[in-house]
mmCIF file of C-alpha atoms and ligand atoms in Angstrom:
data_model
loop_
_atom_site.group_PDB
_atom_site.id
_atom_site.type_symbol
_atom_site.label_atom_id
_atom_site.label_comp_id
_atom_site.label_asym_id
_atom_site.label_seq_id
_atom_site.Cartn_x
_atom_site.Cartn_y
_atom_site.Cartn_z
ATOM 1 C CA UNK A 1 -124.062 61.389 -83.324
ATOM 2 C CA UNK A 2 -125.344 58.620 -81.058
ATOM 3 C CA UNK A 3 -125.349 55.154 -82.615
ATOM 4 C CA UNK A 4 -128.914 54.304 -81.624
ATOM 5 C CA UNK A 5 -132.023 56.287 -82.524
ATOM 6 C CA UNK A 6 -133.501 58.383 -79.728
ATOM 7 C CA UNK A 7 -136.308 56.864 -77.652
ATOM 8 C CA UNK A 8 -138.306 59.125 -75.396
ATOM 9 C CA UNK A 9 -141.308 59.817 -73.203
ATOM 10 C CA UNK A 10 -142.720 63.263 -72.518
ATOM 11 C CA UNK A 11 -143.949 64.190 -69.037
ATOM 12 C CA UNK A 12 -146.051 67.356 -69.256
ATOM 13 C CA UNK A 13 -145.931 70.045 -66.604
ATOM 14 C CA UNK A 14 -149.187 72.011 -66.635
ATOM 15 C CA UNK A 15 -148.712 75.695 -65.872
ATOM 16 C CA UNK A 16 -151.119 77.441 -68.258
ATOM 17 C CA UNK A 17 -149.217 79.481 -70.812
ATOM 18 C CA UNK A 18 -145.949 78.410 -69.144
ATOM 19 C CA UNK A 19 -146.620 74.670 -69.592
ATOM 20 C CA UNK A 20 -143.837 72.521 -71.003
ATOM 21 C CA UNK A 21 -142.661 68.969 -71.564
ATOM 22 C CA UNK A 22 -139.921 67.055 -69.806
ATOM 23 C CA UNK A 23 -138.445 64.758 -72.478
ATOM 24 C CA UNK A 24 -136.821 61.649 -70.989
ATOM 25 C CA UNK A 25 -134.915 59.064 -73.019
ATOM 26 C CA UNK A 26 -131.598 58.047 -74.493
ATOM 27 C CA UNK A 27 -129.917 59.738 -77.447
ATOM 28 C CA UNK A 28 -131.883 62.977 -77.023
ATOM 29 C CA UNK A 29 -128.875 65.283 -76.835
ATOM 30 C CA UNK A 30 -127.781 64.532 -80.404
ATOM 31 C CA UNK A 31 -131.221 64.552 -81.905
ATOM 32 C CA UNK A 32 -132.332 67.878 -83.457
ATOM 33 C CA UNK A 33 -135.947 66.687 -82.973
ATOM 34 C CA UNK A 34 -135.507 67.169 -79.220
ATOM 35 C CA UNK A 35 -135.423 70.893 -79.954
ATOM 36 C CA UNK A 36 -138.268 71.089 -82.499
ATOM 37 C CA UNK A 37 -140.696 73.925 -81.919
ATOM 38 C CA UNK A 38 -138.381 76.100 -79.814
ATOM 39 C CA UNK A 39 -138.439 79.795 -80.757
ATOM 40 C CA UNK A 40 -136.246 81.120 -83.536
ATOM 41 C CA UNK A 41 -133.298 83.269 -82.445
ATOM 42 C CA UNK A 42 -130.221 84.839 -83.973
ATOM 43 C CA UNK A 43 -128.151 83.570 -81.078
ATOM 44 C CA UNK A 44 -128.286 80.505 -78.849
ATOM 45 C CA UNK A 45 -125.911 80.015 -75.923
ATOM 46 C CA UNK A 46 -124.998 76.807 -74.121
ATOM 47 C CA UNK A 47 -124.101 77.468 -70.477
ATOM 48 C CA UNK A 48 -121.969 74.657 -69.088
ATOM 49 C CA UNK A 49 -118.683 73.976 -67.264
ATOM 50 C CA UNK A 50 -115.191 72.593 -68.061
ATOM 51 C CA UNK A 51 -116.119 69.085 -66.839
ATOM 52 C CA UNK A 52 -119.226 68.710 -68.986
ATOM 53 C CA UNK A 53 -118.183 70.729 -72.041
ATOM 54 C CA UNK A 54 -115.590 68.216 -73.372
ATOM 55 C CA UNK A 55 -118.135 65.407 -72.979
ATOM 56 C CA UNK A 56 -121.297 66.931 -74.427
ATOM 57 C CA UNK A 57 -121.079 70.575 -75.561
ATOM 58 C CA UNK A 58 -119.985 69.886 -79.153
ATOM 59 C CA UNK A 59 -122.725 67.274 -79.585
ATOM 60 C CA UNK A 60 -125.387 69.642 -78.325
ATOM 61 C CA UNK A 61 -123.922 72.459 -80.409
ATOM 62 C CA UNK A 62 -124.208 70.300 -83.545
ATOM 63 C CA UNK A 63 -127.815 69.343 -82.788
ATOM 64 C CA UNK A 64 -128.697 73.003 -82.168
ATOM 65 C CA UNK A 65 -126.826 74.050 -85.299
ATOM 66 C CA UNK A 66 -129.755 72.669 -87.307
ATOM 67 C CA UNK A 67 -131.912 75.434 -85.769
ATOM 68 C CA UNK A 68 -129.655 78.307 -84.773
ATOM 69 C CA UNK A 69 -127.090 80.090 -86.957
ATOM 70 C CA UNK A 70 -124.856 80.942 -84.004
ATOM 71 C CA UNK A 71 -124.415 78.761 -80.907
ATOM 72 C CA UNK A 72 -122.036 80.122 -78.246
ATOM 73 C CA UNK A 73 -120.596 77.999 -75.462
ATOM 74 C CA UNK A 74 -120.175 79.744 -72.101
ATOM 75 C CA UNK A 75 -118.139 77.872 -69.489
ATOM 76 C CA UNK A 76 -118.516 78.572 -65.776
ATOM 77 C CA UNK A 77 -116.181 77.181 -63.124
ATOM 78 C CA UNK A 78 -117.366 73.802 -61.823
ATOM 79 C CA UNK A 79 -118.785 73.352 -58.334
ATOM 80 C CA UNK A 80 -121.274 74.499 -55.726
ATOM 81 C CA UNK A 81 -118.719 77.008 -54.414
ATOM 82 C CA UNK A 82 -119.082 78.848 -57.757
ATOM 83 C CA UNK A 83 -122.879 79.147 -57.669
ATOM 84 C CA UNK A 84 -122.431 82.844 -57.064
ATOM 85 C CA UNK A 85 -122.506 86.402 -58.422
ATOM 86 C CA UNK A 86 -119.213 85.963 -60.260
ATOM 87 C CA UNK A 87 -120.522 83.047 -62.321
ATOM 88 C CA UNK A 88 -123.795 84.829 -62.973
ATOM 89 C CA UNK A 89 -121.879 87.855 -64.245
ATOM 90 C CA UNK A 90 -119.731 85.612 -66.445
ATOM 91 C CA UNK A 91 -122.908 84.659 -68.326
ATOM 92 C CA UNK A 92 -123.990 88.299 -68.709
ATOM 93 C CA UNK A 93 -120.483 89.369 -69.792
ATOM 94 C CA UNK A 94 -120.337 86.671 -72.481
ATOM 95 C CA UNK A 95 -123.831 87.407 -73.822
ATOM 96 C CA UNK A 96 -123.232 91.159 -73.970
ATOM 97 C CA UNK A 97 -119.760 90.806 -75.479
ATOM 98 C CA UNK A 98 -121.249 88.602 -78.228
ATOM 99 C CA UNK A 99 -124.033 91.113 -78.911
ATOM 100 C CA UNK A 100 -126.805 88.664 -77.965
ATOM 101 C CA UNK A 101 -130.237 90.293 -78.165
ATOM 102 C CA UNK A 102 -133.431 89.755 -76.151
ATOM 103 C CA UNK A 103 -134.501 86.790 -78.302
ATOM 104 C CA UNK A 104 -131.392 84.838 -77.372
ATOM 105 C CA UNK A 105 -132.156 81.360 -76.062
ATOM 106 C CA UNK A 106 -130.043 79.796 -73.300
ATOM 107 C CA UNK A 107 -129.407 76.058 -72.904
ATOM 108 C CA UNK A 108 -128.307 74.910 -69.443
ATOM 109 C CA UNK A 109 -126.101 71.863 -70.073
ATOM 110 C CA UNK A 110 -125.063 70.298 -66.782
ATOM 111 C CA UNK A 111 -126.130 69.555 -63.250
ATOM 112 C CA UNK A 112 -128.145 71.600 -60.812
ATOM 113 C CA UNK A 113 -125.424 74.215 -60.333
ATOM 114 C CA UNK A 114 -125.274 75.094 -64.043
ATOM 115 C CA UNK A 115 -129.079 74.810 -64.321
ATOM 116 C CA UNK A 116 -129.782 77.104 -61.371
ATOM 117 C CA UNK A 117 -127.284 79.765 -62.534
ATOM 118 C CA UNK A 118 -128.271 79.619 -66.231
ATOM 119 C CA UNK A 119 -131.971 79.762 -65.324
ATOM 120 C CA UNK A 120 -131.413 82.814 -63.121
ATOM 121 C CA UNK A 121 -129.311 84.433 -65.858
ATOM 122 C CA UNK A 122 -132.150 83.783 -68.338
ATOM 123 C CA UNK A 123 -134.651 85.356 -65.908
ATOM 124 C CA UNK A 124 -132.519 88.523 -65.661
ATOM 125 C CA UNK A 125 -130.825 89.023 -69.046
ATOM 126 C CA UNK A 126 -132.617 91.853 -70.846
ATOM 127 C CA UNK A 127 -135.474 91.294 -68.340
ATOM 128 C CA UNK A 128 -135.936 87.691 -69.407
ATOM 129 C CA UNK A 129 -134.956 85.448 -72.317
ATOM 130 C CA UNK A 130 -136.141 81.875 -72.998
ATOM 131 C CA UNK A 131 -134.172 78.918 -71.731
ATOM 132 C CA UNK A 132 -134.068 75.132 -71.962
ATOM 133 C CA UNK A 133 -132.750 72.725 -69.345
ATOM 134 C CA UNK A 134 -130.497 69.908 -70.588
ATOM 135 C CA UNK A 135 -129.719 68.162 -67.275
ATOM 136 C CA UNK A 136 -126.756 65.767 -67.180
ATOM 137 C CA UNK A 137 -126.782 64.641 -63.531
ATOM 138 C CA UNK A 138 -129.302 62.280 -62.006
ATOM 139 C CA UNK A 139 -130.169 64.921 -59.431
ATOM 140 C CA UNK A 140 -130.835 67.522 -62.105
ATOM 141 C CA UNK A 141 -132.924 65.098 -64.205
ATOM 142 C CA UNK A 142 -135.231 64.211 -61.297
ATOM 143 C CA UNK A 143 -135.411 67.544 -59.539
ATOM 144 C CA UNK A 144 -133.490 70.739 -60.218
ATOM 145 C CA UNK A 145 -134.204 71.087 -63.959
ATOM 146 C CA UNK A 146 -137.960 70.846 -63.361
ATOM 147 C CA UNK A 147 -140.205 73.460 -61.795
ATOM 148 C CA UNK A 148 -138.528 76.791 -62.425
ATOM 149 C CA UNK A 149 -136.618 77.481 -59.213
ATOM 150 C CA UNK A 150 -133.435 79.316 -60.159
ATOM 151 C CA UNK A 151 -130.888 80.818 -57.785
ATOM 152 C CA UNK A 152 -127.369 81.512 -56.664
ATOM 153 C CA UNK A 153 -126.057 81.071 -53.117
ATOM 154 C CA UNK A 154 -125.186 83.860 -50.686
ATOM 155 C CA UNK A 155 -122.387 83.340 -48.135
ATOM 156 C CA UNK A 156 -125.084 83.602 -45.438
ATOM 157 C CA UNK A 157 -127.552 81.157 -46.980
ATOM 158 C CA UNK A 158 -128.182 78.676 -49.759
ATOM 159 C CA UNK A 159 -130.237 79.667 -52.828
ATOM 160 C CA UNK A 160 -131.026 83.022 -51.209
ATOM 161 C CA UNK A 161 -130.895 85.110 -54.393
ATOM 162 C CA UNK A 162 -133.055 83.877 -57.250
ATOM 163 C CA UNK A 163 -136.308 83.832 -59.174
ATOM 164 C CA UNK A 164 -139.101 81.520 -60.253
ATOM 165 C CA UNK A 165 -138.567 81.228 -63.993
ATOM 166 C CA UNK A 166 -139.768 78.249 -66.023
ATOM 167 C CA UNK A 167 -137.779 76.683 -68.859
ATOM 168 C CA UNK A 168 -139.445 76.123 -72.247
ATOM 169 C CA UNK A 169 -138.494 72.449 -72.162
ATOM 170 C CA UNK A 170 -136.403 69.929 -70.251
ATOM 171 C CA UNK A 171 -134.362 67.446 -72.308
ATOM 172 C CA UNK A 172 -133.094 64.659 -70.020
ATOM 173 C CA UNK A 173 -130.813 62.285 -71.914
ATOM 174 C CA UNK A 174 -130.262 59.225 -69.702
ATOM 175 C CA UNK A 175 -127.137 58.303 -71.697
ATOM 176 C CA UNK A 176 -125.311 61.286 -70.169
ATOM 177 C CA UNK A 177 -125.515 59.529 -66.794
ATOM 178 C CA UNK A 178 -122.969 56.945 -67.994
ATOM 179 C CA UNK A 179 -120.120 59.394 -67.340
ATOM 180 C CA UNK A 180 -121.345 60.562 -63.942
ATOM 181 C CA UNK A 181 -119.048 59.833 -60.956
ATOM 182 C CA UNK A 182 -120.419 57.181 -58.552
ATOM 183 C CA UNK A 183 -120.744 59.711 -55.713
ATOM 184 C CA UNK A 184 -122.968 61.906 -57.922
ATOM 185 C CA UNK A 185 -125.242 58.950 -58.747
ATOM 186 C CA UNK A 186 -125.799 58.458 -55.016
ATOM 187 C CA UNK A 187 -126.504 62.169 -54.607
ATOM 188 C CA UNK A 188 -129.207 61.921 -57.277
ATOM 189 C CA UNK A 189 -130.721 58.903 -55.563
ATOM 190 C CA UNK A 190 -131.350 61.044 -52.465
ATOM 191 C CA UNK A 191 -133.780 63.295 -54.356
ATOM 192 C CA UNK A 192 -135.423 60.218 -55.953
ATOM 193 C CA UNK A 193 -135.894 58.539 -52.557
ATOM 194 C CA UNK A 194 -137.460 61.794 -51.311
ATOM 195 C CA UNK A 195 -140.502 61.332 -53.592
ATOM 196 C CA UNK A 196 -141.419 58.035 -51.895
ATOM 197 C CA UNK A 197 -142.089 59.201 -48.333
ATOM 198 C CA UNK A 198 -143.658 62.509 -49.395
ATOM 199 C CA UNK A 199 -145.960 61.311 -52.162
ATOM 200 C CA UNK A 200 -145.949 57.685 -53.245
ATOM 201 C CA UNK A 201 -145.478 54.737 -50.914
ATOM 202 C CA UNK A 202 -145.641 52.284 -53.856
ATOM 203 C CA UNK A 203 -142.666 54.094 -55.382
ATOM 204 C CA UNK A 204 -140.871 53.713 -52.044
ATOM 205 C CA UNK A 205 -141.493 49.942 -52.252
ATOM 206 C CA UNK A 206 -140.278 49.926 -55.879
ATOM 207 C CA UNK A 207 -137.091 51.718 -54.812
ATOM 208 C CA UNK A 208 -136.448 49.093 -52.152
ATOM 209 C CA UNK A 209 -136.486 46.438 -54.882
ATOM 210 C CA UNK A 210 -134.656 48.390 -57.587
ATOM 211 C CA UNK A 211 -132.025 50.413 -55.749
ATOM 212 C CA UNK A 212 -129.151 48.171 -56.809
ATOM 213 C CA UNK A 213 -130.235 48.359 -60.462
ATOM 214 C CA UNK A 214 -130.320 52.147 -60.199
ATOM 215 C CA UNK A 215 -126.832 52.241 -58.683
ATOM 216 C CA UNK A 216 -125.687 50.027 -61.576
ATOM 217 C CA UNK A 217 -127.276 52.577 -63.991
ATOM 218 C CA UNK A 218 -129.630 50.058 -65.537
ATOM 219 C CA UNK A 219 -131.407 52.160 -68.186
ATOM 220 C CA UNK A 220 -134.841 50.593 -67.690
ATOM 221 C CA UNK A 221 -134.718 51.235 -63.951
ATOM 222 C CA UNK A 222 -133.361 54.759 -64.483
ATOM 223 C CA UNK A 223 -136.063 55.554 -67.048
ATOM 224 C CA UNK A 224 -138.778 54.543 -64.571
ATOM 225 C CA UNK A 225 -137.214 56.398 -61.629
ATOM 226 C CA UNK A 226 -136.636 59.615 -63.602
ATOM 227 C CA UNK A 227 -140.107 59.486 -65.112
ATOM 228 C CA UNK A 228 -141.929 58.802 -61.809
ATOM 229 C CA UNK A 229 -139.902 61.500 -60.025
ATOM 230 C CA UNK A 230 -140.727 64.027 -62.743
ATOM 231 C CA UNK A 231 -144.421 63.041 -62.701
ATOM 232 C CA UNK A 232 -144.590 63.654 -58.949
ATOM 233 C CA UNK A 233 -142.681 66.919 -59.197
ATOM 234 C CA UNK A 234 -144.848 68.082 -62.136
ATOM 235 C CA UNK A 235 -147.993 67.231 -60.137
ATOM 236 C CA UNK A 236 -146.790 69.267 -57.145
ATOM 237 C CA UNK A 237 -145.486 72.256 -59.132
ATOM 238 C CA UNK A 238 -148.635 72.280 -61.305
ATOM 239 C CA UNK A 239 -150.671 72.958 -58.145
ATOM 240 C CA UNK A 240 -148.303 75.315 -56.341
ATOM 241 C CA UNK A 241 -145.720 76.829 -58.660
ATOM 242 C CA UNK A 242 -144.497 79.505 -56.230
ATOM 243 C CA UNK A 243 -144.529 77.483 -53.034
ATOM 244 C CA UNK A 244 -147.379 79.091 -51.186
ATOM 245 C CA UNK A 245 -148.064 75.711 -49.561
ATOM 246 C CA UNK A 246 -147.912 72.232 -51.097
ATOM 247 C CA UNK A 247 -144.593 72.691 -52.939
ATOM 248 C CA UNK A 248 -142.784 72.852 -49.601
ATOM 249 C CA UNK A 249 -143.108 69.031 -49.406
ATOM 250 C CA UNK A 250 -140.323 68.869 -52.012
ATOM 251 C CA UNK A 251 -138.128 70.283 -49.282
ATOM 252 C CA UNK A 252 -138.384 67.173 -47.085
ATOM 253 C CA UNK A 253 -134.983 66.901 -45.361
ATOM 254 C CA UNK A 254 -133.795 70.194 -46.835
ATOM 255 C CA UNK A 255 -133.986 72.319 -43.664
ATOM 256 C CA UNK A 256 -131.301 70.159 -42.052
ATOM 257 C CA UNK A 257 -129.542 69.712 -45.432
ATOM 258 C CA UNK A 258 -129.104 73.411 -46.147
ATOM 259 C CA UNK A 259 -127.657 73.878 -42.631
ATOM 260 C CA UNK A 260 -125.133 71.102 -43.328
ATOM 261 C CA UNK A 261 -124.166 72.589 -46.708
ATOM 262 C CA UNK A 262 -123.679 76.160 -45.579
ATOM 263 C CA UNK A 263 -122.294 75.150 -42.160
ATOM 264 C CA UNK A 264 -119.517 73.031 -43.706
ATOM 265 C CA UNK A 265 -118.914 75.412 -46.635
ATOM 266 C CA UNK A 266 -120.561 74.959 -50.025
ATOM 267 C CA UNK A 267 -119.270 71.921 -51.903
ATOM 268 C CA UNK A 268 -117.842 70.054 -48.904
ATOM 269 C CA UNK A 269 -120.818 67.697 -48.935
ATOM 270 C CA UNK A 270 -122.776 67.273 -52.174
ATOM 271 C CA UNK A 271 -126.299 68.674 -52.066
ATOM 272 C CA UNK A 272 -127.778 65.179 -52.470
ATOM 273 C CA UNK A 273 -125.611 63.826 -49.635
ATOM 274 C CA UNK A 274 -126.878 66.570 -47.344
ATOM 275 C CA UNK A 275 -130.470 65.842 -48.441
ATOM 276 C CA UNK A 276 -130.040 62.114 -47.696
ATOM 277 C CA UNK A 277 -128.800 62.842 -44.185
ATOM 278 C CA UNK A 278 -131.373 65.635 -43.772
ATOM 279 C CA UNK A 279 -134.163 63.137 -44.543
ATOM 280 C CA UNK A 280 -132.848 60.844 -41.787
ATOM 281 C CA UNK A 281 -133.004 63.781 -39.353
ATOM 282 C CA UNK A 282 -136.450 64.967 -40.492
ATOM 283 C CA UNK A 283 -137.869 61.429 -40.305
ATOM 284 C CA UNK A 284 -136.381 60.986 -36.831
ATOM 285 C CA UNK A 285 -137.935 64.302 -35.752
ATOM 286 C CA UNK A 286 -141.314 63.136 -37.121
ATOM 287 C CA UNK A 287 -141.055 59.952 -35.042
ATOM 288 C CA UNK A 288 -140.026 61.842 -31.885
ATOM 289 C CA UNK A 289 -143.104 64.052 -32.373
ATOM 290 C CA UNK A 290 -145.266 60.927 -32.504
ATOM 291 C CA UNK A 291 -146.252 61.442 -36.149
ATOM 292 C CA UNK A 292 -144.815 58.211 -37.568
ATOM 293 C CA UNK A 293 -143.783 54.820 -36.318
ATOM 294 C CA UNK A 294 -139.996 54.498 -35.739
ATOM 295 C CA UNK A 295 -140.026 51.520 -38.136
ATOM 296 C CA UNK A 296 -140.561 53.965 -41.043
ATOM 297 C CA UNK A 297 -137.455 55.893 -39.925
ATOM 298 C CA UNK A 298 -135.449 52.645 -39.875
ATOM 299 C CA UNK A 299 -136.723 51.729 -43.333
ATOM 300 C CA UNK A 300 -135.716 55.110 -44.761
ATOM 301 C CA UNK A 301 -132.316 55.030 -43.059
ATOM 302 C CA UNK A 302 -131.597 51.595 -44.573
ATOM 303 C CA UNK A 303 -132.596 52.787 -48.059
ATOM 304 C CA UNK A 304 -130.511 55.966 -47.801
ATOM 305 C CA UNK A 305 -127.514 53.969 -46.567
ATOM 306 C CA UNK A 306 -127.944 51.415 -49.404
ATOM 307 C CA UNK A 307 -127.908 54.349 -51.848
ATOM 308 C CA UNK A 308 -124.340 55.077 -50.702
ATOM 309 C CA UNK A 309 -125.295 58.225 -48.804
ATOM 310 C CA UNK A 310 -124.177 59.430 -45.359
ATOM 311 C CA UNK A 311 -126.745 58.823 -42.612
ATOM 312 C CA UNK A 312 -124.903 60.696 -39.834
ATOM 313 C CA UNK A 313 -124.567 64.483 -40.027
ATOM 314 C CA UNK A 314 -121.496 66.581 -39.223
ATOM 315 C CA UNK A 315 -121.130 67.698 -35.588
ATOM 316 C CA UNK A 316 -121.723 71.426 -35.961
ATOM 317 C CA UNK A 317 -123.396 71.615 -32.541
ATOM 318 C CA UNK A 318 -127.040 72.325 -31.702
ATOM 319 C CA UNK A 319 -126.728 76.162 -31.504
ATOM 320 C CA UNK A 320 -125.036 76.332 -34.926
ATOM 321 C CA UNK A 321 -127.630 74.046 -36.558
ATOM 322 C CA UNK A 322 -130.422 76.180 -35.109
ATOM 323 C CA UNK A 323 -128.754 79.398 -36.225
ATOM 324 C CA UNK A 324 -128.307 78.070 -39.780
ATOM 325 C CA UNK A 325 -131.801 76.573 -39.987
ATOM 326 C CA UNK A 326 -133.349 79.878 -38.925
ATOM 327 C CA UNK A 327 -132.113 81.254 -42.276
ATOM 328 C CA UNK A 328 -134.234 78.699 -44.160
ATOM 329 C CA UNK A 329 -136.834 80.251 -46.482
ATOM 330 C CA UNK A 330 -139.622 78.363 -44.672
ATOM 331 C CA UNK A 331 -138.850 80.169 -41.396
ATOM 332 C CA UNK A 332 -141.656 82.519 -40.361
ATOM 333 C CA UNK A 333 -141.286 85.179 -37.631
ATOM 334 C CA UNK A 334 -138.082 83.499 -36.464
ATOM 335 C CA UNK A 335 -139.802 80.100 -36.067
ATOM 336 C CA UNK A 336 -138.121 77.239 -37.958
ATOM 337 C CA UNK A 337 -140.655 75.089 -39.829
ATOM 338 C CA UNK A 338 -139.953 71.551 -40.979
ATOM 339 C CA UNK A 339 -141.490 69.262 -43.575
ATOM 340 C CA UNK A 340 -142.379 66.249 -41.422
ATOM 341 C CA UNK A 341 -143.844 62.859 -42.237
ATOM 342 C CA UNK A 342 -147.148 61.838 -40.735
ATOM 343 C CA UNK A 343 -147.351 58.477 -42.493
ATOM 344 C CA UNK A 344 -145.922 56.855 -45.624
ATOM 345 C CA UNK A 345 -146.833 59.124 -48.535
ATOM 346 C CA UNK A 346 -148.135 61.895 -46.230
ATOM 347 C CA UNK A 347 -146.443 64.937 -44.757
ATOM 348 C CA UNK A 348 -147.099 68.126 -42.822
ATOM 349 C CA UNK A 349 -145.177 71.368 -42.510
ATOM 350 C CA UNK A 350 -144.927 72.792 -39.027
ATOM 351 C CA UNK A 351 -142.703 74.044 -36.249
ATOM 352 C CA UNK A 352 -141.202 71.502 -33.861
ATOM 353 C CA UNK A 353 -140.352 71.721 -30.146
ATOM 354 C CA UNK A 354 -136.762 72.932 -29.899
ATOM 355 C CA UNK A 355 -135.919 70.254 -27.309
ATOM 356 C CA UNK A 356 -136.844 67.518 -29.809
ATOM 357 C CA UNK A 357 -134.894 69.191 -32.620
ATOM 358 C CA UNK A 358 -131.879 69.305 -30.275
ATOM 359 C CA UNK A 359 -132.336 65.597 -29.472
ATOM 360 C CA UNK A 360 -132.315 64.758 -33.187
ATOM 361 C CA UNK A 361 -129.173 66.809 -33.791
ATOM 362 C CA UNK A 362 -127.415 65.137 -30.857
ATOM 363 C CA UNK A 363 -128.506 61.652 -31.917
ATOM 364 C CA UNK A 364 -127.878 61.963 -35.660
ATOM 365 C CA UNK A 365 -124.566 63.853 -35.831
ATOM 366 C CA UNK A 366 -121.032 62.763 -34.967
HETATM 367 P P1 NAD B 401 -123.572 69.766 -59.853
HETATM 368 O O1 NAD B 401 -124.319 70.626 -60.758
HETATM 369 O O2 NAD B 401 -122.484 70.363 -59.039
HETATM 370 O O3 NAD B 401 -122.992 68.529 -60.690
HETATM 371 C C1 NAD B 401 -122.262 67.553 -60.014
HETATM 372 C C2 NAD B 401 -120.882 67.289 -60.656
HETATM 373 O O4 NAD B 401 -121.049 66.418 -61.763
HETATM 374 C C3 NAD B 401 -120.194 68.521 -61.187
HETATM 375 O O5 NAD B 401 -118.821 68.404 -60.965
HETATM 376 C C4 NAD B 401 -120.489 68.464 -62.679
HETATM 377 O O6 NAD B 401 -119.534 69.129 -63.460
HETATM 378 C C5 NAD B 401 -120.435 66.982 -62.923
HETATM 379 N N1 NAD B 401 -121.222 66.476 -64.043
HETATM 380 C C6 NAD B 401 -122.446 66.891 -64.439
HETATM 381 N N2 NAD B 401 -122.919 66.082 -65.391
HETATM 382 C C7 NAD B 401 -121.971 65.161 -65.633
HETATM 383 C C8 NAD B 401 -121.885 64.040 -66.488
HETATM 384 N N3 NAD B 401 -122.909 63.679 -67.252
HETATM 385 N N4 NAD B 401 -120.759 63.322 -66.490
HETATM 386 C C9 NAD B 401 -119.722 63.637 -65.661
HETATM 387 N N5 NAD B 401 -119.758 64.671 -64.795
HETATM 388 C C10 NAD B 401 -120.879 65.408 -64.777
HETATM 389 O O7 NAD B 401 -124.556 69.047 -58.788
HETATM 390 P P2 NAD B 401 -126.062 68.532 -58.889
HETATM 391 O O8 NAD B 401 -126.175 67.507 -57.839
HETATM 392 O O9 NAD B 401 -126.458 68.224 -60.257
HETATM 393 O O10 NAD B 401 -126.908 69.812 -58.465
HETATM 394 C C11 NAD B 401 -126.844 70.345 -57.164
HETATM 395 C C12 NAD B 401 -127.396 71.742 -57.193
HETATM 396 O O11 NAD B 401 -128.764 71.707 -57.589
HETATM 397 C C13 NAD B 401 -127.361 72.445 -55.857
HETATM 398 O O12 NAD B 401 -126.860 73.736 -56.024
HETATM 399 C C14 NAD B 401 -128.807 72.490 -55.434
HETATM 400 O O13 NAD B 401 -129.099 73.586 -54.605
HETATM 401 C C15 NAD B 401 -129.496 72.585 -56.757
HETATM 402 N N6 NAD B 401 -130.898 72.139 -56.737
HETATM 403 C C16 NAD B 401 -131.826 72.945 -57.290
HETATM 404 C C17 NAD B 401 -133.147 72.547 -57.325
HETATM 405 C C18 NAD B 401 -134.169 73.415 -58.011
HETATM 406 O O14 NAD B 401 -135.371 73.126 -57.896
HETATM 407 N N7 NAD B 401 -133.751 74.428 -58.741
HETATM 408 C C19 NAD B 401 -133.524 71.314 -56.803
HETATM 409 C C20 NAD B 401 -132.538 70.498 -56.250
HETATM 410 C C21 NAD B 401 -131.209 70.918 -56.227
HETATM 411 N N1 LIG B 402 -136.386 71.118 -55.037
HETATM 412 C C1 LIG B 402 -137.442 71.820 -54.387
HETATM 413 C C2 LIG B 402 -138.391 72.473 -55.300
HETATM 414 O O1 LIG B 402 -138.225 72.448 -56.504
HETATM 415 O O2 LIG B 402 -139.328 73.044 -54.856
#
């Protein structure tokens, strides 16, 4: 058990009968109260991986033991390269072999890879069982555990096979971030920085002042950053759960990022690293289209660099970038569409002249 009592805030996400709370605090993982009110079930299953399991699975299992008679632990191989059919099937195999019925509740304990696979497994197993996100990376606490996007990758494109499926709750224990590798903290900062330019210029200012505290894992700074990120994401998802419009703003930088990830091979760059660099490229494209002043690009580049993230993309070549970006889910009738800035805290989604996209790729890759 954790030595200190749990402290928490709850950020609600309003989705009618699929509404839920994002609990944010320290000591939540060990506290059975974090799981109060979840449905009864004969079987609960923690989906995790061999890196996270030795750190946190037994503690979560004990907390859940107060509620569930049987708590299985299912381990998937670690890494983006394993966000695939084989891992998904591993979850189904384990649940079926253990005789888990349609009331089984899944707990995704880990980063975005575990969360995306476990959520998709929950959406499919016996046509849908409840699940809870217990994110343990900064990136997962501020983004992937919230909003119900679940998926696996396909060799031809990232997150191409999946479903919208909301968790019943998100339990984000900030204390789990103490064991996160430095590179993963930076990756999480990319998705936090994203919320500034797309939605909240005051938050962008706050990040400029508090970035070093966040990198040092100061709990007060982390609590504010995770909470504000979740509030913004909850506000967006509450209006456009299935991305018919507004939700696309959460993909700022992601069109370039997904090309980098699949172009280099999944796992070569971390998702957050690709997003950081993708934001540099998308901001540069916005400036070249005359939508923002170049000073905003410089400001973002400095912040992304200070977060410990790459600001220069890999040299895949213009034709390869274009080919990969055409596979993006925002592409319509073969036309690549980008989330672009048109001022601090404002964005638009539209196609861009190919010559300008090529200029950005030439200028921002090496
Ligand atoms: P990840 O899940 O690969 O986790 C990063 C690494 O940290 C892994 O090796 C993991 O085992 C390890 N780890 C996790 N928690 C730890 C801890 N507390 N201590 C020590 N090690 C720990 O990567 P990620 O950045 O969390 O997630 C990236 C994935 O999330 C990508 O697949 C991306 O597509 C997806 N994503 C999904 C959404 C969504 O809305 N569903 C949003 C953003 C990103
Ligand atoms: N991370 C993008 C989204 O949730 O829509």
